[in-house]
């Protein structure tokens, strides 16, 4: 019996070799009809015997391409059309755009082998790609994902590329960035004045030589430029630090292969799998005590951010250098990664000696993703290249089009419409005009791609966040818009609920630097019972004043001194002979005590992040911080895992009081003992509170849970007592996850 079947598929099915896969399946089972991309996904119509159609449907669900993801598959019976062949037909244009965009994917093994094969026509070709790898999000303007909608539209395919592109049995069938030496982009090497010195292979060879000679180059990658220098050359790395004004923050290091990584880093099997994955993120690993890397790569830190080359151009450079290289994002402090050589010359011309550029435009900027493995699970520190745009299927249909715009630091945006939710790449801290312009461009990009006009805007409650101001202005211009403001730490916990699709009430620990709480207070160590609609704040850290406000964030010694003022008299503080108080003269301490007493630019905060800072100062690990998160990162290197002792603390009237801990710490001098007991104390506090609510799932979110030691200890302890805990493993645990939690709130409250 002959039948006709119409099939609609949504998910990650464009730009991933899905249509040729369908064509090959149809050919295998001698079916007729067509497959077509549309703005919602893929549309298929097949005709043939009932038995062959049923086998086709089974194979479709089981054998789809490695980069594809099927979110929904709906089939209906149709009337016979008497098709004579099976065809792949041109994409359908519709107003309602909801097809998912594939993230940019690193060079696949097959293309790598071709690039290394002297007999292949793409031997050492810097832009080799196929349907299993290459640029997607970074080059697309709108859906459907077809060449005219990408920055590859400026490059006309040669006859050989066109033959591959139009052959359904070829690996490069409809690989939109397909090109070769004859018809593709051109690589150029520029000097720091913008003059073209060499092109093509000669440009790459000259860049290799420059790095080996200790020079700094900017290389155009998938989503932006890297600043690159020899990671074994202390003078080169020091010069990069000086020129970029980055005194202490660790640099990521790119290695030619996994063998080279293992010479410098201790990596677990789980870390190796993540490093080798098709996304190729930066992975934070343990640094070996001895390696060829110079100490300036990660000064004073026992961790190392490592990753493998992910574009053909990176591979070619590393093959020539045969050394690990620093590969850090090309940007000025507090600005987004740069994607245009002209901007490199304008803003970083004093930093770089050469620029390895090419003429394929980066339409959508996208930084590197950063991750680490804790207790065998992934913790996302920055979700970007390779993983975003990230889509999630919703458990219910959104009644309205929702745009959640995140917080202020590590900003992201999230769209919710129909039955899907889409997270943007990392945007970053919105502390500069350039960064906020990048935020606005990202919003416009997602609105354009999905033909998306938001009906609901969701933002943080903090009135001074640039995103909140932007939302207020938008609402003032368009009163038909709904505006929802979600408390910061509630949004953190809802992000965990969204990722794990948890319903009902949860017990949540939201620990971070700062967040706008109720009554204009600065929160940062919050324990809540929360659901999708509301929260009850059960406990928080006993607040202490931040001497100098934001200045305390950069000077942990101020947090330590403020903590001492909370628990000791001025005379007692002046008598102390410890690292934190020795940072100040007697007169400075007296002056700061007056400031503290009067509350002049010294707001109260319950921030766990600032408590970390205070402990880092009291244990003489960090007194003045040169980058965000330095205290927690360096404290990880001062832990004795065999130490199971904890400090005393009290929990009363909703406050977690660390006075007993502080009083004991000031009598101690060994930083390892102090830090080890501090982590044990936090776990004990969490366990004690969780034991009072045995019926509730236990959730953790916020930037403090980027700390590898703390997360490991929590996972270990709760496994010992047989209780499940939930962290974010696929989305950013820091403020990069706020927009996800905001969208989840709006989904359930509109």
XYZ file of C-alpha atoms in Angstrom:
750
model
C 0.000 0.000 0.000
C 1.368 3.431 -1.010
C 1.112 6.240 1.538
C 1.969 9.930 1.810
C 3.416 11.337 5.016
C 3.940 15.021 5.860
C 6.532 15.638 8.600
C 7.354 18.845 10.498
C 10.532 18.870 12.596
C 11.768 21.597 14.911
C 15.025 21.717 16.810
C 18.628 22.157 15.767
C 18.124 20.981 12.196
C 19.559 23.738 10.002
C 23.218 23.985 9.052
C 23.979 20.561 10.545
C 23.635 18.281 7.486
C 20.017 17.376 8.221
C 18.606 17.699 4.700
C 21.271 15.519 3.029
C 20.726 12.996 5.819
C 17.018 12.909 4.924
C 17.879 12.670 1.221
C 20.161 9.691 1.864
C 17.518 7.984 4.022
C 14.887 8.491 1.326
C 17.263 7.090 -1.312
C 18.066 4.097 0.907
C 14.387 3.186 1.247
C 13.406 4.218 -2.323
C 10.983 6.900 -1.223
C 9.871 9.960 -3.221
C 9.031 13.507 -2.180
C 11.070 16.404 -0.841
C 12.785 17.990 2.171
C 12.927 21.721 2.758
C 14.204 24.161 5.372
C 11.633 26.614 6.610
C 11.665 29.318 9.239
C 10.516 26.866 11.930
C 12.845 23.961 11.126
C 12.519 21.276 8.458
C 9.523 20.153 6.423
C 9.440 16.708 4.771
C 6.938 14.995 2.497
C 7.531 11.360 1.537
C 5.667 8.780 -0.505
C 6.194 5.045 -0.800
C 5.120 1.725 0.595
C 3.780 1.737 4.145
C 6.519 -0.612 5.379
C 9.322 1.516 3.888
C 7.830 4.739 5.274
C 7.659 3.172 8.740
C 11.314 2.080 8.552
C 12.238 5.583 7.321
C 10.479 7.158 10.327
C 12.302 4.848 12.734
C 15.697 5.576 11.135
C 14.925 9.319 11.165
C 14.567 9.262 14.948
C 17.645 7.113 15.569
C 20.304 8.101 13.026
C 20.208 11.888 12.712
C 23.514 13.822 12.302
C 25.795 14.365 15.323
C 25.239 18.146 15.498
C 21.462 17.901 15.072
C 18.850 17.887 17.826
C 15.171 17.061 17.342
C 12.871 18.874 19.752
C 9.590 17.977 18.104
C 8.513 15.719 15.244
C 4.920 15.854 14.008
C 3.638 13.722 11.156
C 0.293 13.633 9.394
C -1.110 11.521 6.586
C -1.522 13.270 3.256
C -2.948 12.508 -0.175
C -0.691 10.888 -2.764
C 1.092 13.388 -5.036
C 2.820 10.867 -7.354
C 6.308 12.365 -6.884
C 8.820 10.963 -9.369
C 11.987 11.625 -7.304
C 13.118 12.771 -3.892
C 14.451 16.334 -3.886
C 15.995 18.898 -1.612
C 14.241 22.115 -2.483
C 15.025 25.745 -1.669
C 14.259 27.144 1.755
C 10.851 28.548 2.420
C 10.587 32.165 3.560
C 7.983 32.919 6.209
C 7.309 35.769 8.584
C 7.214 33.586 11.688
C 10.890 32.743 12.217
C 11.543 30.163 14.894
C 14.198 27.820 13.458
C 17.079 27.307 15.849
C 20.528 28.604 14.986
C 23.459 26.268 15.427
C 26.359 27.555 17.524
C 29.753 27.876 15.869
C 31.454 24.468 15.905
C 35.175 23.683 15.981
C 37.021 22.082 13.066
C 35.989 18.417 12.735
C 38.483 15.540 12.472
C 37.620 14.815 8.831
C 38.286 18.392 7.727
C 41.453 18.433 9.834
C 42.726 15.332 7.984
C 41.958 16.950 4.624
C 43.694 20.157 5.691
C 46.808 18.121 6.586
C 46.759 16.056 3.370
C 49.120 17.457 0.667
C 47.085 15.710 -2.035
C 43.832 17.413 -1.004
C 42.784 20.588 -2.807
C 42.155 22.224 0.584
C 45.598 21.369 1.957
C 46.413 24.017 4.583
C 43.259 25.952 3.677
C 42.473 28.356 6.588
C 38.674 28.212 6.104
C 37.992 24.522 5.488
C 34.599 23.387 6.832
C 31.710 20.991 6.201
C 28.215 20.385 7.557
C 29.767 18.982 10.762
C 31.903 22.021 11.595
C 32.641 25.685 11.013
C 30.984 29.052 11.601
C 27.222 29.381 12.057
C 25.999 31.954 14.570
C 28.960 34.264 14.021
C 28.174 34.707 10.296
C 24.356 34.636 10.198
C 22.079 37.668 9.805
C 18.726 35.897 9.844
C 17.064 32.515 9.341
C 16.723 30.313 7.374
C 20.422 29.462 7.580
C 21.239 29.817 3.884
C 24.291 31.405 2.278
C 22.485 34.624 1.176
C 21.639 35.220 4.863
C 25.290 34.989 5.963
C 28.496 36.971 5.487
C 29.562 34.290 2.958
C 27.188 35.835 0.414
C 30.058 38.050 -0.727
C 32.080 35.034 -1.913
C 30.877 33.400 -5.153
C 31.497 29.655 -5.199
C 33.862 28.254 -7.806
C 32.663 25.318 -9.961
C 34.236 22.657 -7.752
C 32.756 24.101 -4.554
C 29.382 24.496 -6.261
C 29.438 20.830 -7.300
C 30.062 19.805 -3.687
C 27.451 22.244 -2.420
C 24.740 20.906 -4.734
C 25.518 17.179 -4.380
C 23.252 15.664 -1.697
C 25.696 12.791 -1.238
C 28.640 15.106 -0.533
C 29.761 15.984 3.004
C 29.607 19.660 2.046
C 26.109 19.653 0.630
C 24.622 23.001 1.600
C 27.512 23.740 3.976
C 26.870 27.469 3.804
C 30.462 28.661 4.484
C 31.896 26.286 1.816
C 34.888 27.743 -0.032
C 38.427 26.999 -1.157
C 41.621 28.827 -2.127
C 40.018 29.837 -5.434
C 36.796 31.370 -4.130
C 37.032 31.936 -0.377
C 38.192 34.595 2.086
C 41.761 35.883 2.112
C 44.159 35.915 5.065
C 46.328 39.029 5.472
C 49.057 40.020 7.907
C 49.012 43.689 8.917
C 51.506 45.671 10.933
C 50.440 47.845 13.862
C 49.811 50.728 11.447
C 47.404 48.689 9.293
C 49.740 48.124 6.335
C 49.337 44.746 4.574
C 52.663 42.894 4.783
C 51.778 39.462 3.394
C 48.769 37.401 2.345
C 47.715 33.739 2.381
C 50.380 31.158 3.359
C 53.114 33.782 3.551
C 51.012 35.790 6.038
C 50.602 32.759 8.308
C 54.309 31.888 8.060
C 55.277 35.447 8.992
C 52.837 35.388 11.948
C 54.396 32.119 13.163
C 57.866 33.667 13.018
C 56.669 36.789 14.836
C 55.309 34.751 17.768
C 58.532 32.707 17.959
C 60.452 35.991 18.115
C 58.440 37.133 21.145
C 55.988 39.422 19.327
C 52.293 39.861 20.134
C 49.777 39.250 17.354
C 46.018 39.643 17.079
C 44.375 36.726 15.270
C 40.823 36.806 13.901
C 38.970 33.717 15.100
C 35.315 32.658 14.863
C 33.660 35.266 17.056
C 36.437 37.798 17.524
C 40.160 38.385 17.836
C 42.640 36.696 20.167
C 45.785 38.353 21.464
C 48.497 35.731 21.045
C 52.083 35.378 22.235
C 54.525 32.616 23.188
C 53.379 31.234 26.569
C 56.915 30.034 27.336
C 58.466 33.472 26.777
C 58.377 35.441 30.038
C 59.323 38.700 28.320
C 56.524 38.345 25.750
C 53.868 37.502 28.349
C 55.055 40.284 30.667
C 54.948 42.729 27.748
C 51.365 41.669 26.991
C 50.402 42.202 30.649
C 51.989 45.651 30.672
C 50.490 46.765 27.373
C 47.032 45.401 28.158
C 47.173 46.668 31.763
C 46.285 43.251 33.129
C 48.685 42.725 36.049
C 47.473 39.480 37.603
C 44.456 37.876 35.945
C 45.421 34.498 34.446
C 45.687 34.109 30.685
C 44.108 31.206 28.812
C 46.605 29.033 26.972
C 46.007 27.320 23.629
C 47.911 24.111 22.886
C 48.450 22.342 19.560
C 47.228 18.981 20.919
C 46.175 17.127 24.058
C 49.665 15.696 24.563
C 51.041 19.208 24.897
C 48.303 20.108 27.396
C 49.192 17.110 29.561
C 52.771 18.371 29.779
C 51.532 21.502 31.589
C 48.269 20.504 33.282
C 46.853 17.670 35.358
C 43.625 16.674 33.610
C 41.003 14.108 34.550
C 39.209 11.910 31.977
C 36.141 14.172 32.278
C 38.252 17.275 31.680
C 39.913 15.650 28.675
C 36.519 14.829 27.152
C 35.411 18.441 27.590
C 38.667 19.794 26.160
C 38.368 17.492 23.125
C 34.624 18.118 22.615
C 33.314 19.621 19.396
C 32.777 22.932 21.240
C 36.433 23.269 22.378
C 35.826 25.513 25.440
C 38.501 26.880 27.727
C 38.672 24.377 30.605
C 40.069 25.318 34.023
C 42.442 22.564 35.145
C 45.123 21.975 37.787
C 48.494 23.396 36.775
C 51.487 21.092 36.984
C 54.168 22.256 39.406
C 56.745 22.070 36.634
C 56.071 22.895 32.987
C 57.538 24.891 30.131
C 54.979 27.662 30.658
C 56.324 30.822 32.237
C 54.955 31.815 35.649
C 53.557 35.057 34.209
C 50.774 33.087 32.469
C 48.929 32.520 35.789
C 50.940 34.216 38.568
C 50.353 32.856 42.053
C 47.565 30.526 40.940
C 47.619 26.729 40.742
C 44.984 26.617 37.993
C 45.347 26.908 34.242
C 42.769 27.689 31.539
C 43.572 25.386 28.609
C 42.015 24.833 25.200
C 42.702 23.388 21.772
C 42.688 25.167 18.400
C 39.142 25.289 17.029
C 39.487 27.031 13.658
C 41.672 25.966 10.728
C 43.616 29.225 11.076
C 44.405 28.512 14.738
C 45.520 24.991 13.784
C 47.839 26.271 11.073
C 49.383 28.826 13.419
C 49.946 26.292 16.224
C 51.349 23.718 13.785
C 53.972 26.242 12.814
C 54.777 27.460 16.324
C 54.802 24.024 18.025
C 54.563 25.712 21.402
C 51.685 26.662 23.687
C 50.510 30.240 23.212
C 48.629 32.723 25.338
C 45.299 33.248 23.548
C 43.274 35.884 25.372
C 40.280 37.873 24.165
C 41.247 41.053 22.309
C 39.501 43.840 24.175
C 40.032 46.749 26.494
C 39.086 46.289 30.127
C 35.294 46.204 30.604
C 34.670 46.171 26.836
C 33.494 43.293 24.607
C 35.788 41.226 22.405
C 36.791 43.023 19.195
C 35.799 41.502 15.839
C 37.131 44.072 13.352
C 40.790 44.792 12.489
C 40.083 48.522 12.252
C 38.975 48.533 15.887
C 42.054 46.507 16.859
C 44.207 49.224 15.294
C 42.226 51.977 16.987
C 42.075 50.496 20.494
C 44.876 47.939 20.700
C 47.386 49.270 18.177
C 49.727 49.944 21.099
C 49.347 46.333 22.305
C 49.864 44.285 19.126
C 52.835 44.073 16.799
C 50.928 42.345 13.976
C 47.346 41.465 13.025
C 46.454 38.195 11.281
C 43.190 39.206 9.647
C 40.780 37.852 7.033
C 37.894 39.296 5.048
C 35.017 37.046 6.172
C 32.951 39.394 8.315
C 32.030 38.433 11.866
C 28.396 39.510 12.068
C 27.762 38.311 15.627
C 30.609 38.654 18.110
C 31.065 35.663 20.408
C 33.747 35.123 23.050
C 35.241 31.795 24.184
C 33.277 29.617 26.599
C 34.913 28.887 29.969
C 34.129 25.791 32.048
C 35.468 23.506 34.727
C 34.744 20.008 35.997
C 33.797 19.512 39.649
C 32.905 16.087 41.056
C 32.595 14.806 37.503
C 30.081 17.515 36.515
C 30.453 20.633 34.377
C 30.332 24.087 35.953
C 29.827 26.856 33.384
C 31.694 30.083 34.078
C 31.075 31.695 30.681
C 28.688 30.269 28.103
C 29.471 31.530 24.635
C 31.205 30.116 21.529
C 30.255 26.530 20.751
C 27.294 26.443 23.134
C 25.223 29.482 22.239
C 22.685 30.421 21.108
C 21.388 27.711 23.446
C 17.817 26.523 23.096
C 15.661 24.747 25.638
C 12.245 23.186 25.123
C 9.720 24.587 27.570
C 7.314 22.435 29.606
C 4.491 24.793 28.616
C 3.772 27.225 25.816
C 4.547 30.856 26.434
C 1.450 33.020 26.157
C 3.521 36.038 25.144
C 6.872 36.873 23.598
C 9.253 37.414 26.498
C 12.607 39.195 26.466
C 14.658 38.853 29.662
C 17.668 41.162 29.735
C 19.723 39.935 32.700
C 21.554 41.977 35.301
C 24.651 44.159 34.975
C 27.656 41.862 35.230
C 28.242 38.894 32.910
C 25.063 39.897 31.132
C 23.096 37.660 28.779
C 19.624 37.898 27.301
C 16.975 35.184 26.988
C 14.007 34.941 24.643
C 10.900 32.865 25.386
C 8.252 32.243 22.751
C 5.946 29.382 21.828
C 7.463 26.272 23.451
C 11.092 27.323 23.404
C 13.557 29.407 25.286
C 16.770 30.745 23.731
C 19.808 32.038 25.626
C 22.241 34.459 24.049
C 26.009 34.214 24.249
C 27.843 35.965 27.064
C 27.631 39.745 26.615
C 29.725 40.775 29.616
C 29.851 43.506 32.239
C 27.971 46.642 31.216
C 30.434 49.117 32.696
C 31.249 50.991 29.489
C 29.446 52.628 26.599
C 30.932 50.043 24.232
C 29.693 47.157 26.366
C 26.178 48.571 26.531
C 26.149 49.141 22.782
C 27.090 45.466 22.407
C 24.128 44.571 24.650
C 21.797 46.613 22.427
C 23.261 45.036 19.256
C 22.682 41.572 20.700
C 19.057 42.409 21.461
C 18.585 43.689 17.912
C 20.313 40.616 16.459
C 17.950 38.230 18.213
C 14.917 40.345 17.360
C 15.987 40.358 13.689
C 16.834 36.664 13.480
C 13.568 35.534 15.028
C 11.385 38.368 13.730
C 10.751 38.876 17.430
C 8.879 41.819 18.894
C 8.768 41.444 22.677
C 5.499 41.819 24.522
C 7.069 41.375 27.962
C 10.406 42.787 29.159
C 11.978 41.273 32.276
C 14.806 42.913 34.215
C 16.493 43.063 37.617
C 15.094 45.186 40.466
C 18.329 47.171 40.882
C 17.433 50.746 39.802
C 21.047 51.599 38.855
C 21.636 48.654 36.520
C 21.904 49.880 32.939
C 19.586 47.067 31.838
C 16.939 48.201 34.333
C 17.203 51.807 33.139
C 16.927 50.600 29.530
C 13.797 48.590 30.374
C 12.217 51.550 32.185
C 12.869 53.793 29.165
C 11.409 51.200 26.809
C 8.283 50.917 28.938
C 7.917 54.712 29.019
C 8.004 54.824 25.210
C 5.604 51.909 24.741
C 2.984 51.583 27.451
C 1.598 48.426 25.818
C 4.726 46.571 26.925
C 4.540 44.599 30.145
C 7.533 45.194 32.429
C 8.432 42.682 35.126
C 11.218 43.145 37.673
C 12.576 40.028 39.367
C 14.643 39.964 42.549
C 18.240 39.038 41.721
C 18.663 35.968 43.937
C 15.215 34.630 43.139
C 16.264 34.766 39.467
C 19.443 32.831 40.321
C 17.400 30.014 41.845
C 14.838 30.008 39.041
C 17.694 29.506 36.560
C 18.483 26.211 38.321
C 14.805 25.282 38.261
C 14.623 26.045 34.549
C 17.680 23.978 33.681
C 16.492 20.957 35.660
C 12.771 21.497 34.896
C 11.932 21.417 38.608
C 8.415 22.215 39.762
C 7.085 23.277 43.129
C 8.965 24.737 46.066
C 12.720 24.430 46.573
C 15.270 25.302 49.226
C 17.750 27.582 47.510
C 21.188 28.925 48.443
C 22.040 32.021 46.377
C 25.573 33.158 47.216
C 27.244 35.919 45.203
C 28.898 39.331 45.343
C 25.948 41.698 45.408
C 22.301 41.777 44.467
C 19.529 44.290 45.079
C 17.359 42.968 47.888
C 14.136 44.047 49.467
C 14.110 47.466 51.070
C 17.066 48.648 48.940
C 19.456 46.401 50.900
C 22.521 44.791 49.336
C 22.073 41.036 49.517
C 24.553 38.324 48.673
C 24.202 35.243 50.907
C 20.538 34.335 50.740
C 18.727 31.150 51.761
C 15.197 31.027 50.391
C 12.212 28.796 49.981
C 11.155 29.655 46.461
C 8.815 28.574 43.712
C 8.065 29.969 40.250
C 6.011 32.828 41.688
C 7.483 34.013 44.990
C 10.151 33.486 47.613
C 10.541 33.568 51.372
C 13.926 34.692 52.666
C 14.730 32.306 55.526
C 18.316 33.189 56.347
C 21.091 35.490 55.264
C 24.600 36.321 56.366
C 24.691 38.845 59.196
C 25.282 42.103 57.274
C 28.495 44.055 57.654
C 29.500 47.406 56.226
C 31.565 47.756 53.060
C 34.154 50.447 53.757
C 34.322 52.650 50.695
C 31.428 50.908 48.945
C 32.675 49.582 45.618
C 36.245 50.257 46.726
C 35.877 47.359 49.180
C 35.399 44.997 46.218
C 38.885 45.824 44.962
C 40.464 45.895 48.406
C 39.682 42.757 50.450
C 41.562 44.312 53.357
C 38.673 46.803 53.709
C 36.134 43.976 54.020
C 38.350 42.337 56.647
C 38.698 45.566 58.614
C 34.958 46.192 58.476
C 34.307 42.657 59.730
C 36.682 43.284 62.637
C 34.886 46.547 63.458
C 31.605 44.594 63.661
C 32.931 42.263 66.361
C 35.744 44.132 68.156
C 36.241 47.534 69.697
C 38.539 50.048 68.021
C 41.150 49.535 70.742
C 41.058 45.779 70.226
C 41.522 46.224 66.471
C 44.433 48.626 66.974
C 46.160 46.083 69.211
C 45.990 43.318 66.608
C 49.152 42.278 64.815
C 47.660 40.472 61.818
C 47.954 40.826 58.047
C 44.725 42.767 57.528
C 45.298 45.425 60.193
C 48.963 45.772 59.256
C 47.796 47.029 55.871
C 46.718 50.277 57.581
C 48.502 52.726 59.814
C 46.979 53.463 63.224
C 45.655 56.813 62.036
C 44.142 55.231 58.901
C 42.420 52.617 61.033
C 41.014 55.294 63.337
C 39.772 57.335 60.377
C 38.148 54.289 58.759
C 36.510 53.432 62.059
C 34.874 56.877 62.113
C 33.717 56.329 58.542
C 32.374 52.929 59.588
C 30.579 54.358 62.650
C 28.878 57.099 60.633
C 28.132 54.825 57.669
C 29.722 57.224 55.187
C 29.913 55.392 51.862
C 29.804 52.197 53.899
C 26.566 50.385 53.033
C 25.539 47.224 54.846
C 25.816 44.030 52.820
C 25.105 40.348 53.410
C 27.448 39.418 50.568
C 29.117 36.007 50.679
C 31.551 37.252 48.055
C 32.755 39.971 50.401
C 33.057 37.437 53.235
C 35.370 35.429 50.955
C 37.360 38.639 50.425
C 37.619 39.230 54.162
C 38.868 35.693 54.821
C 41.398 36.020 51.979
C 42.725 39.164 53.663
C 42.707 37.745 57.200
C 44.684 34.725 55.970
C 47.059 37.083 54.089
C 46.338 35.608 50.651
C 45.014 38.751 48.915
C 44.939 42.293 50.288
C 44.347 44.263 47.078
C 42.667 42.431 44.217
C 43.674 42.892 40.581
C 40.765 40.968 39.051
C 37.289 39.763 39.956
C 37.227 36.409 41.714
C 40.922 36.510 42.635
C 40.296 35.811 46.317
C 38.222 32.687 45.781
C 40.573 31.405 43.089
C 43.687 31.831 45.213
C 41.965 30.411 48.292
C 41.444 27.179 46.332
C 45.211 26.751 46.392
C 45.337 26.972 50.201
C 43.174 23.975 51.101
C 44.107 20.821 52.969
C 41.396 18.361 51.941
C 42.247 16.122 54.906
C 41.253 18.886 57.330
C 37.665 18.243 58.477
C 37.493 20.830 61.275
C 35.097 23.762 61.143
C 34.749 27.062 62.973
C 31.860 27.782 65.306
C 28.939 29.902 64.079
C 25.403 30.722 65.151
C 22.128 30.777 63.235
C 19.461 32.788 64.996
C 16.558 35.033 63.992
C 17.273 34.490 60.293
C 20.937 35.502 60.524
C 24.046 33.412 59.964
C 26.556 34.966 62.359
C 30.277 34.326 61.845
C 31.510 36.203 64.925
C 32.899 33.025 66.582
C 34.762 32.233 63.370
C 36.305 35.699 63.067
C 37.393 35.722 66.706
C 39.163 32.393 66.227
C 40.779 33.357 62.921
C 42.532 36.395 64.403
C 44.390 34.052 66.749
C 45.656 31.902 63.856
C 48.524 32.405 61.409
C 48.412 29.410 59.060
C 46.528 30.317 55.878
C 45.932 26.686 54.877
C 44.243 25.879 58.197
C 42.139 29.065 58.087
C 40.932 28.536 54.516
C 40.331 24.796 54.958
C 38.227 25.387 58.068
C 36.376 28.251 56.372
C 35.206 26.003 53.536
C 34.249 23.284 56.023
C 32.256 25.858 57.984
C 30.260 26.937 54.914
C 29.380 23.316 54.127
C 28.353 22.755 57.750
C 26.108 25.860 57.655
C 24.478 24.647 54.435
C 23.981 21.131 55.803
C 22.459 22.364 59.054
C 19.929 24.559 57.227
C 19.109 21.861 54.661
C 18.470 19.320 57.434
C 15.598 21.509 58.664
C 13.846 21.118 55.301
C 14.267 17.452 54.321
C 11.227 17.502 52.054
C 12.582 20.148 49.655
C 15.029 19.870 46.727
C 18.258 21.773 47.522
C 19.496 24.249 44.895
C 22.670 26.329 44.570
C 23.362 29.311 42.319
C 25.404 32.497 42.232
C 28.995 33.428 41.485
C 30.354 31.985 44.748
C 29.504 28.522 43.419
C 32.133 28.960 40.740
C 34.514 27.963 43.534
C 35.724 24.456 42.766
C 36.595 23.516 46.354
C 33.264 24.673 47.786
C 31.183 22.870 45.159
C 33.252 19.692 45.514
C 32.838 19.695 49.291
C 29.066 20.253 49.023
C 28.663 17.477 46.455
C 30.780 15.119 48.572
C 29.000 15.854 51.850
C 25.478 15.599 50.453
C 26.366 12.344 48.719
C 27.546 11.015 52.085
C 24.211 11.857 53.717
C 22.275 10.530 50.725
C 20.619 13.745 49.612
C 20.463 15.132 46.078
C 21.564 18.665 45.269
C 21.111 20.733 42.118
C 23.691 23.005 40.520
C 23.632 24.475 37.014
C 25.671 22.292 34.663
C 24.590 23.575 31.246
C 24.127 27.284 31.951
C 26.232 29.884 33.740
C 26.107 29.623 37.541
C 27.064 33.308 37.911
C 25.072 36.329 36.702
C 25.235 34.901 33.181
C 22.254 32.777 34.263
C 20.116 35.640 35.582
C 18.254 36.225 32.298
C 17.285 32.543 32.211
C 15.765 32.800 35.688
C 13.999 36.034 34.753
C 12.463 34.444 31.655
C 11.347 31.444 33.724
C 9.595 33.776 36.170
C 7.808 35.668 33.381
C 6.778 32.409 31.715
C 4.909 31.399 34.873
C 3.540 34.848 35.735
C 2.105 36.274 32.503
